[in-house]
Tab-separated table of C-alpha atoms and ligand atoms in Angstrom:
chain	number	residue	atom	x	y	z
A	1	UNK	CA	0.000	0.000	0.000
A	2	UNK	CA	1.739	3.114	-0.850
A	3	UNK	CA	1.625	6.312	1.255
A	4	UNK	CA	0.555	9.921	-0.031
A	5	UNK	CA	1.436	13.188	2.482
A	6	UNK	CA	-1.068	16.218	1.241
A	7	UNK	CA	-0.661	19.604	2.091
A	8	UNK	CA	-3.592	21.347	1.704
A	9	UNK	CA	-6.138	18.341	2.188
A	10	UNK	CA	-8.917	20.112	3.094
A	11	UNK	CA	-9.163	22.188	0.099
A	12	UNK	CA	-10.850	22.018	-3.128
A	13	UNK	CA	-7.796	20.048	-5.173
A	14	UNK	CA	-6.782	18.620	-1.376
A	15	UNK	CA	-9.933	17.134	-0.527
A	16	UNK	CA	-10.133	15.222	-4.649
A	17	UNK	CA	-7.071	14.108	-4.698
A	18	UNK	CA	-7.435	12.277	-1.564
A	19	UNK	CA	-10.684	10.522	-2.981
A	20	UNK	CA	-9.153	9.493	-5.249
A	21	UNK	CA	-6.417	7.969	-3.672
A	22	UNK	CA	-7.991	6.304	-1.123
A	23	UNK	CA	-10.157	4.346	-4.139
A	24	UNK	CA	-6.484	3.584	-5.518
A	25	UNK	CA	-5.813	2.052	-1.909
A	26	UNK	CA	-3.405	4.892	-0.708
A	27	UNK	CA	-3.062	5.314	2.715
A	28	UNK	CA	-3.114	8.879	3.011
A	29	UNK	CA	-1.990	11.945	5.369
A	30	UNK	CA	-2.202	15.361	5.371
A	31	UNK	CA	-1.946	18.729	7.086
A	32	UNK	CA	-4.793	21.027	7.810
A	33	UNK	CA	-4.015	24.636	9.761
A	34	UNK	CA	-5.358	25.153	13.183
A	35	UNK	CA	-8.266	27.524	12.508
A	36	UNK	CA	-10.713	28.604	15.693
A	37	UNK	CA	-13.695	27.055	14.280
A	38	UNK	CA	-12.494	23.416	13.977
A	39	UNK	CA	-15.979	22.329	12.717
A	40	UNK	CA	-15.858	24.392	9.250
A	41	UNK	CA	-11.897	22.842	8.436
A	42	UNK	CA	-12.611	19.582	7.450
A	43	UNK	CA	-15.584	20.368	5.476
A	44	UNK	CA	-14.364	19.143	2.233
A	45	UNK	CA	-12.964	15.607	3.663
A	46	UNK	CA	-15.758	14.893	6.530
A	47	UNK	CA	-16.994	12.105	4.209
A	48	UNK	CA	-13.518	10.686	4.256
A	49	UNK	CA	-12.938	10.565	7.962
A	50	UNK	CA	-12.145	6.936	8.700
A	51	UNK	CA	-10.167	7.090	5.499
A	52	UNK	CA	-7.687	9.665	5.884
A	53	UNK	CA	-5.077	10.810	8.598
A	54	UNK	CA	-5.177	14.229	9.121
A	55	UNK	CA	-2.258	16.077	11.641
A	56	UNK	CA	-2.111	20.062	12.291
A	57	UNK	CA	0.595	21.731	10.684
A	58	UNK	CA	1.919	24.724	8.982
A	59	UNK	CA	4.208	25.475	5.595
A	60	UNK	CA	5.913	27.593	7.845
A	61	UNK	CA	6.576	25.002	11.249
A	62	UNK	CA	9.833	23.456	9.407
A	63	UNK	CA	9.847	21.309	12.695
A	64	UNK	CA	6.894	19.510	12.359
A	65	UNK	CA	7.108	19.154	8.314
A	66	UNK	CA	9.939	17.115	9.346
A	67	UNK	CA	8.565	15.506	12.377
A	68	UNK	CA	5.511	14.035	10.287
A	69	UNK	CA	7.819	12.985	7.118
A	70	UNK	CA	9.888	11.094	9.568
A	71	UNK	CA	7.371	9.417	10.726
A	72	UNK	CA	4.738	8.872	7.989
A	73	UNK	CA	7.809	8.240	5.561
A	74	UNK	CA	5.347	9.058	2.702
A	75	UNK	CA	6.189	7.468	-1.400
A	76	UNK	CA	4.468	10.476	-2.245
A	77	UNK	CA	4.493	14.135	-1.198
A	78	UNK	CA	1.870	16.386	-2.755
A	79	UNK	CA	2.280	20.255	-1.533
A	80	UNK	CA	-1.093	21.960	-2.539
A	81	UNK	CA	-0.909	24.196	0.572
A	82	UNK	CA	-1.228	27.863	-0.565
A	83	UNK	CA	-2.591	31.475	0.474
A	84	UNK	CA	-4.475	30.551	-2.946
A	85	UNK	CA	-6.229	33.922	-4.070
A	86	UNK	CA	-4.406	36.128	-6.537
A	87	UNK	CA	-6.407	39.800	-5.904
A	88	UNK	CA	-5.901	38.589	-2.110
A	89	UNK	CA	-2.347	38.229	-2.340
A	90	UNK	CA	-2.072	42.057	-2.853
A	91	UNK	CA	-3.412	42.600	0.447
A	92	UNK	CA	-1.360	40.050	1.843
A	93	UNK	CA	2.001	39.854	0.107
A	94	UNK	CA	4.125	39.091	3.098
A	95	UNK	CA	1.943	35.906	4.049
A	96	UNK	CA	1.617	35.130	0.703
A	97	UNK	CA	5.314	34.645	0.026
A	98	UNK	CA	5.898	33.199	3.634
A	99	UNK	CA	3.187	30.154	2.564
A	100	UNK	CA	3.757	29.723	-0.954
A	101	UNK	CA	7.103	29.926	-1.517
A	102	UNK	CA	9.040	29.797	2.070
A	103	UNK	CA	6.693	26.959	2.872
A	104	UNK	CA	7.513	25.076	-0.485
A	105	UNK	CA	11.270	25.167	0.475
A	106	UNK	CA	10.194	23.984	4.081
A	107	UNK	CA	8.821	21.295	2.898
A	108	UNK	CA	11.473	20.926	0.015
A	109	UNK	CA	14.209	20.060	3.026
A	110	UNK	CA	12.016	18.186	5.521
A	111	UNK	CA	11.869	15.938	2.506
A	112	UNK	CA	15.295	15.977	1.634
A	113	UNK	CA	16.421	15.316	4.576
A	114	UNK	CA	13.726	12.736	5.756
A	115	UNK	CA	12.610	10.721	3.329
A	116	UNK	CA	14.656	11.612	-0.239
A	117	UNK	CA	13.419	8.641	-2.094
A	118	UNK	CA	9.791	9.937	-2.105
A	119	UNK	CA	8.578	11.517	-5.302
A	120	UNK	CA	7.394	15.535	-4.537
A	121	UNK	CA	4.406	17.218	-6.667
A	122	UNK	CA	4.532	20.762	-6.284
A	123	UNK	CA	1.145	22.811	-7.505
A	124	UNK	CA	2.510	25.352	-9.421
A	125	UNK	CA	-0.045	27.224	-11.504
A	126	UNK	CA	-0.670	29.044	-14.598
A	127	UNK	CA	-0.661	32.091	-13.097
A	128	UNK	CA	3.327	32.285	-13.194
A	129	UNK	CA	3.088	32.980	-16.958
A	130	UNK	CA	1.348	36.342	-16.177
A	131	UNK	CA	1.297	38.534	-19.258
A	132	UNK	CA	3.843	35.725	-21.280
A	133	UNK	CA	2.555	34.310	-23.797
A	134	UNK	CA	3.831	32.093	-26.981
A	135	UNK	CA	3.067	33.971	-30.212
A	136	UNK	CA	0.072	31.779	-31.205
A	137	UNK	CA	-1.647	32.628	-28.076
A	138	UNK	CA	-1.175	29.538	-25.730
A	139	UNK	CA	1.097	28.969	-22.866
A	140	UNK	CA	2.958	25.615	-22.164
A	141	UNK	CA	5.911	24.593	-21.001
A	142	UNK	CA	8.964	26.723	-22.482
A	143	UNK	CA	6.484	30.060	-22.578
A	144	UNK	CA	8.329	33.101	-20.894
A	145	UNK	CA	6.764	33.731	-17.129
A	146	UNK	CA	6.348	37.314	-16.110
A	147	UNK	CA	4.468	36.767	-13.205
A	148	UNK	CA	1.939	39.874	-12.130
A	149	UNK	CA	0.685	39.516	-8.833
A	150	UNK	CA	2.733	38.587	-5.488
A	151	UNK	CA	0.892	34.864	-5.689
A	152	UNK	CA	2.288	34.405	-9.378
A	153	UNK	CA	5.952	35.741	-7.961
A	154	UNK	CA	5.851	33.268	-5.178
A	155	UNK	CA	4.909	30.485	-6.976
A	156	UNK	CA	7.506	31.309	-9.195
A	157	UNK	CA	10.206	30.279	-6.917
A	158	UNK	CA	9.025	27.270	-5.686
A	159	UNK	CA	8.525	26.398	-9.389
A	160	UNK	CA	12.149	27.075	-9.787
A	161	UNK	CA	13.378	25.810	-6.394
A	162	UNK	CA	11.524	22.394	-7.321
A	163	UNK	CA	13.828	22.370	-10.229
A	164	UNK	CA	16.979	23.036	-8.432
A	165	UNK	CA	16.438	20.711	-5.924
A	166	UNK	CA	15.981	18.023	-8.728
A	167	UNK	CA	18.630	18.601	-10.384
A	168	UNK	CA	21.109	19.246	-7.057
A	169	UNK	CA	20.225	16.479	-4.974
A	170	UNK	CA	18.762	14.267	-7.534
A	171	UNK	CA	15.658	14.178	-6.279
A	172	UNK	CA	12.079	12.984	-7.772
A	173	UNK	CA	10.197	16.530	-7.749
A	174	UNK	CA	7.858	17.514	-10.526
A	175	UNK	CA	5.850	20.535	-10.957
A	176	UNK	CA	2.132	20.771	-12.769
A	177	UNK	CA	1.444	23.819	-14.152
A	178	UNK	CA	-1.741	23.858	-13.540
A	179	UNK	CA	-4.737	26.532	-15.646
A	180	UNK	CA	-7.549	27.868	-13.502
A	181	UNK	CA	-9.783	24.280	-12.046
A	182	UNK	CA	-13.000	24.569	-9.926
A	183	UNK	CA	-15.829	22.519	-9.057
A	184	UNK	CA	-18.515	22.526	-6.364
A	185	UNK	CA	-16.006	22.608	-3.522
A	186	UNK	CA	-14.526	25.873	-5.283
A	187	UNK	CA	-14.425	28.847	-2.830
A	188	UNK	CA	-17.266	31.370	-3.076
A	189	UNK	CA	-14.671	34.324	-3.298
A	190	UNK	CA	-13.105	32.503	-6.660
A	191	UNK	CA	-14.758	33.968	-10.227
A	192	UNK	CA	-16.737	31.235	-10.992
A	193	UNK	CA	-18.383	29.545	-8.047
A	194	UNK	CA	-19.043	33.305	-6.979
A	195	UNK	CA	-21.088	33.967	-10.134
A	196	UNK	CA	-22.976	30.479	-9.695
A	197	UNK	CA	-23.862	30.996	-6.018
A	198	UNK	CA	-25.122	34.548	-6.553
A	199	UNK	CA	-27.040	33.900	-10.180
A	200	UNK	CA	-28.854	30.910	-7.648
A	201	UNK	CA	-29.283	33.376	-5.163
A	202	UNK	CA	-31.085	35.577	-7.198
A	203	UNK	CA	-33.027	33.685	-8.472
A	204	UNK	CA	-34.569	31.974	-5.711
A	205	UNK	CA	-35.014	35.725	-4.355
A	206	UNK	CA	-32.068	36.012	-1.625
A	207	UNK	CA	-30.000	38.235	-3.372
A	208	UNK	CA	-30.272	41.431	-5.562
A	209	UNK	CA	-27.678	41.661	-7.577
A	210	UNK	CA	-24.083	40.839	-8.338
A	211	UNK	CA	-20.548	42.844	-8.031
A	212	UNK	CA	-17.352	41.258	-10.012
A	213	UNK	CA	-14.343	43.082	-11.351
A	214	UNK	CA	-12.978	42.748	-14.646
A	215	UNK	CA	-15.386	41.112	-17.036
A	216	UNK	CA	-12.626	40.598	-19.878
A	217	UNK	CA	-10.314	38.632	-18.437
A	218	UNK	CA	-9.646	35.008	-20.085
A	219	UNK	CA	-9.455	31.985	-18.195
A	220	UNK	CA	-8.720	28.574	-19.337
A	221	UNK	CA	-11.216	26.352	-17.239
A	222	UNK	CA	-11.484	22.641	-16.491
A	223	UNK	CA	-12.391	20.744	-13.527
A	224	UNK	CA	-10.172	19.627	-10.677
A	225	UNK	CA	-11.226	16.290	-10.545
A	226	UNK	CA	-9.705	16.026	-13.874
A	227	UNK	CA	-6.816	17.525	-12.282
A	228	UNK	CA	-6.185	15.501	-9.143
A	229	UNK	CA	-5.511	12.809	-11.664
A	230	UNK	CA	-3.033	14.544	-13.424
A	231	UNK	CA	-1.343	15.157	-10.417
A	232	UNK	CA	-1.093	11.348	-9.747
A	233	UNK	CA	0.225	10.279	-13.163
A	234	UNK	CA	2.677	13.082	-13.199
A	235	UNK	CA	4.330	11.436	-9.974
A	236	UNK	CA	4.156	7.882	-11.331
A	237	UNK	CA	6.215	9.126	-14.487
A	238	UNK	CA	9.268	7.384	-15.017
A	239	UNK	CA	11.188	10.412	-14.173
A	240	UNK	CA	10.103	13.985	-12.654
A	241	UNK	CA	9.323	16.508	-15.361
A	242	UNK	CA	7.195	19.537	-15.388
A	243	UNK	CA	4.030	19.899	-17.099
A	244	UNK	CA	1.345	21.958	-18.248
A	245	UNK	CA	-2.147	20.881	-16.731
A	246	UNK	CA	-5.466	22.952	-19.474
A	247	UNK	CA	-8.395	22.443	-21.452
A	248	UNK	CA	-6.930	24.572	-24.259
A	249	UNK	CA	-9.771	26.637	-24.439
A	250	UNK	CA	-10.592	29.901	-23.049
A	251	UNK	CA	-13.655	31.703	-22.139
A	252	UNK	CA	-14.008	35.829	-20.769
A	253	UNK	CA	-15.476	36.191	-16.889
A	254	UNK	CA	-18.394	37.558	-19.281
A	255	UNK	CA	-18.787	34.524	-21.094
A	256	UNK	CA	-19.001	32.270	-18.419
A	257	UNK	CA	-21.488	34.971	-16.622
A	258	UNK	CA	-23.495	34.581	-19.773
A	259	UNK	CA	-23.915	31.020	-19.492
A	260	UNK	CA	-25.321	30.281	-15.862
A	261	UNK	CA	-27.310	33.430	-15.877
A	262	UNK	CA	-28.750	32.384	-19.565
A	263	UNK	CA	-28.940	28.476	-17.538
A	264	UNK	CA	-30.967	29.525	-15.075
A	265	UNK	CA	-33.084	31.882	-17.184
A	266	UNK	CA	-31.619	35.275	-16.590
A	267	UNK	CA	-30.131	38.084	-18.460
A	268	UNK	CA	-26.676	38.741	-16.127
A	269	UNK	CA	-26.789	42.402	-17.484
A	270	UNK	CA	-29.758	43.214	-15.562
A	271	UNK	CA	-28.377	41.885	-12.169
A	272	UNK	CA	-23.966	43.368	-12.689
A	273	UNK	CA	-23.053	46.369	-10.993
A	274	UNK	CA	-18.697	46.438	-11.745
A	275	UNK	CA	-17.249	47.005	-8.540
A	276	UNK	CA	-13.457	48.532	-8.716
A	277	UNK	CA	-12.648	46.571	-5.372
A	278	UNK	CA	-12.578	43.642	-7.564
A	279	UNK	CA	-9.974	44.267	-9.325
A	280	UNK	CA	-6.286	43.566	-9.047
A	281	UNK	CA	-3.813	46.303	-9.322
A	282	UNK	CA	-1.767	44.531	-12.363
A	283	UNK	CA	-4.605	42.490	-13.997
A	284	UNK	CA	-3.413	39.210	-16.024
A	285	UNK	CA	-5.808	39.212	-19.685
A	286	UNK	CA	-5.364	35.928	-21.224
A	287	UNK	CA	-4.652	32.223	-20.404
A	288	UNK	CA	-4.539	29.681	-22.429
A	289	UNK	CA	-3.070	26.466	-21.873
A	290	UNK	CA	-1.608	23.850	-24.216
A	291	UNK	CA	-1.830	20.746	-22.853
A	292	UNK	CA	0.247	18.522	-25.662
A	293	UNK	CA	3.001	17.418	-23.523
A	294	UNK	CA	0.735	15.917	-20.836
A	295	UNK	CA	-1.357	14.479	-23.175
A	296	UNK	CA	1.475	13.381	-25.535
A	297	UNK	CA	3.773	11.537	-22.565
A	298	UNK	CA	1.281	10.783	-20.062
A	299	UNK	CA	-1.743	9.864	-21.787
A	300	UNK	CA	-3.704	12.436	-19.384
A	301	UNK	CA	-7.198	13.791	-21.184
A	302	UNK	CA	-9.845	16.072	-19.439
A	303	UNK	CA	-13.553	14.316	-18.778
A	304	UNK	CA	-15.685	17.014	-17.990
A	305	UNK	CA	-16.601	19.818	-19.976
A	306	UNK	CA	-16.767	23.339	-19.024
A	307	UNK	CA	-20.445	23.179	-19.474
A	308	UNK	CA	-20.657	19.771	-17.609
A	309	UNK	CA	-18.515	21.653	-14.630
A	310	UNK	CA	-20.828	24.695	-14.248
A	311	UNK	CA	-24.183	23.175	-14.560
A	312	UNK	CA	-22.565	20.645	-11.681
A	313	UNK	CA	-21.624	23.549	-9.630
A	314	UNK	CA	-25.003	25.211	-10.261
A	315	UNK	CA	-27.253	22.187	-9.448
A	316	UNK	CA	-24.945	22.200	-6.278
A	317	UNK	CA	-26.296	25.662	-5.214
A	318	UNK	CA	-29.565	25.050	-6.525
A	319	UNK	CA	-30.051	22.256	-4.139
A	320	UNK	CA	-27.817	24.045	-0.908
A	321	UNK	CA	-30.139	26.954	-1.218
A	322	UNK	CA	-33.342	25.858	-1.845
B	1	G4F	O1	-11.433	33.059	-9.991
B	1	G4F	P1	-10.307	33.988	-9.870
B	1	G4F	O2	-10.142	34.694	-8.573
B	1	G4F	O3	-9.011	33.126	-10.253
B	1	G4F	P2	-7.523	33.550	-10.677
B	1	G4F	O4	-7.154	34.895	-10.190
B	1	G4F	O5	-7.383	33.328	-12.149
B	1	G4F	O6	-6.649	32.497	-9.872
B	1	G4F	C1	-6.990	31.124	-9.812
B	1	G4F	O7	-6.355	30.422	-10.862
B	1	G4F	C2	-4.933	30.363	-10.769
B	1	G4F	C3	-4.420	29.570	-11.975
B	1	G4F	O8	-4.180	30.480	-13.030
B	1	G4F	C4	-4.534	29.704	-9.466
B	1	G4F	F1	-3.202	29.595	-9.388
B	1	G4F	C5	-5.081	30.527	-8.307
B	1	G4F	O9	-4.753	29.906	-7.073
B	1	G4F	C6	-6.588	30.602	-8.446
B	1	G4F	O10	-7.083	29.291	-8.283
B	1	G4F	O11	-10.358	35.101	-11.007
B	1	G4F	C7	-10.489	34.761	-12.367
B	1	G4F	C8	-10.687	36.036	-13.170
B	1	G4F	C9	-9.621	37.102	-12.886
B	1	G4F	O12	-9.154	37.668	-14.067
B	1	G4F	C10	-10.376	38.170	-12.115
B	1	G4F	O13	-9.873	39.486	-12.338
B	1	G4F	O14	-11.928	36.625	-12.806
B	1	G4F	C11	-11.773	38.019	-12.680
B	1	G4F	N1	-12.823	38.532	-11.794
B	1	G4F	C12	-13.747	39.442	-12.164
B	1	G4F	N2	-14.540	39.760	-11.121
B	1	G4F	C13	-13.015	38.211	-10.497
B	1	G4F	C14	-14.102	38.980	-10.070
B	1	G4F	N3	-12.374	37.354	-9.670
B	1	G4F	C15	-12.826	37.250	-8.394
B	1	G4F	N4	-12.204	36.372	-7.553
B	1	G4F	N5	-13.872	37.999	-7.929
B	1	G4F	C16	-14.552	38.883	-8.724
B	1	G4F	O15	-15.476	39.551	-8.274
């Protein structure tokens, strides 16, 4: 039975990617944060209780990343632990940085040092490509990054310091680039669960309306379910690589809008109001992923559509609310 260590477990990718490997017989661990109102943490994994092992720890408590390697002495080490919102990050660079980068090279030596011949996923994301871009309009693998937020920075390093320590020390640590992925277990302050939630809202009568920020952004949106899996067959390569995780398409915040409003049988132009707070103080346009490597080497394809993932999400707040 092999052994997975997640960081992050209780999150949207987190709490997947432990489903799915307890159905491939995994034992897994992971880390949640001590929060003050224990009974909202597990949320996303309370179906999986008698399944999973879950410890308290921190990306930045180097001490007990290497007490719990040492004695969990994991085959697999997944680090999905991350001050995750972009616009958020600009209120919060310091912490930001401290989690997603500091913490990857935490984590980085308590594996080193405790169990080296574990293979290390790190979740780096397609928001280190900020405004670069290939010149037919995708990014993948060798595409320039010029990062624009302090989250897209400070995944930047620990993109790069997973690199260095592979080369250095010889150790199996991959990254997966991985495009924007939601789902139901998305959180409500991310684009497109927010949209979904409040389009519901409306039209069950508890809301009004609906504030969002920039409407022409491009986002390149699949499901993480999808992407857990990826994240599974990129570690059980036959050596670590980096990859590019997409759908290939990509769809404005007003297209998607358009869709669950039109869904549900509303016109989202009668329910916006464009709210400046929403907005990031370097905005990133355009992503688009191209997913050929992954698909190529590793045989990984997407199953769910973008329509199947947002009517999914939308039946999910059609039947919470109601
Ligand atoms: O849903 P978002 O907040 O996701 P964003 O910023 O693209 O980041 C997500 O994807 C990354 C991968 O590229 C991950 F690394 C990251 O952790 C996260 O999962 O925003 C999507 C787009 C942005 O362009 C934003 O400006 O939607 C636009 N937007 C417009 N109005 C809004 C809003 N975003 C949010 N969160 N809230 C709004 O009201």
């Amino acid at each position: 039975m092999k052994k997975a260590f997640i960081t992050g477990i209780a999150g949207q990718d987190g709490s997947y990617l432990a489903e799915y490997l307890v159905s491939k017989d995994y034992e897994v661990h992971g880390i949640i944060r001590r929060n003050s109102i224990p009974e909202h943490q597990e949320l996303r994994i309370s179906h999986l209780e008698d399944k999973v092992f879950t410890y308290y720890g921190d990306m930045n408590d180097p001490t007990t990343l290497s007490r719990l390697l040492g004695l969990i002495k994991p085959d697999e080490i997944y680090n999905l632990a991350a001050q995750s919102h972009v616009r958020i990050s600009f209120d919060i660079p310091g912490n930001t940085v401290m989690t997603n980068a500091v913490g990857t090279l935490n984590l980085l030596e308590a594996f080193r040092k405790e169990c080296p011949h574990a293979r290390f996923y790190q979740a780096s994301s397609s928001e280190m490509f900020g405004t670069g871009m290939d010149d037919d309009g995708y990014q993948r693998e060798g595409t320039p990054m010029l990062p624009t937020s302090p989250y897209g920075c400070a995944k930047l390093f620990s993109y790069h310091i997973v690199r260095n320590y592979r080369k250095s020390y010889k150790l199996f640590a991959s990254n997966g680039i991985l495009f924007n992925h939601e789902s139901p277990r998305r959180g409500s302050n991310f684009v497109t669960n927010k949209v979904v939630k409040a389009a519901v809202s409306i039209k069950l009568g508890l809301q009004s309306h609906i504030e969002l920020g920039n409407m022409d952004a491009y986002r390149d949106w699949g499901h993480s379910r999808d992407y857990v899996r990826a994240m599974n067959m990129i570690l059980n390569h036959s050596i670590p690589d980096d990859f590019v995780v997409a759908t290939g398409m990509t769809r404005s915040v007003r297209d998607m809008c358009k869709f669950v409003f039109d869904y549900i049988g509303m016109n989202y132009e009668d329910y916006l109001k464009i709210n400046d707070k929403h907005l990031r103080p370097e905005e990133l346009p355009y992503l688009k992923g191209d997913a050929s490597k992954i698909h190529h080497v590793l045989g990984w394809q997407p199953e769910c559509s973008f329509e199947e993932m947002m009517i999914e999400m939308i039946d999910h707040w059609m039947r919470r609310l109601k």
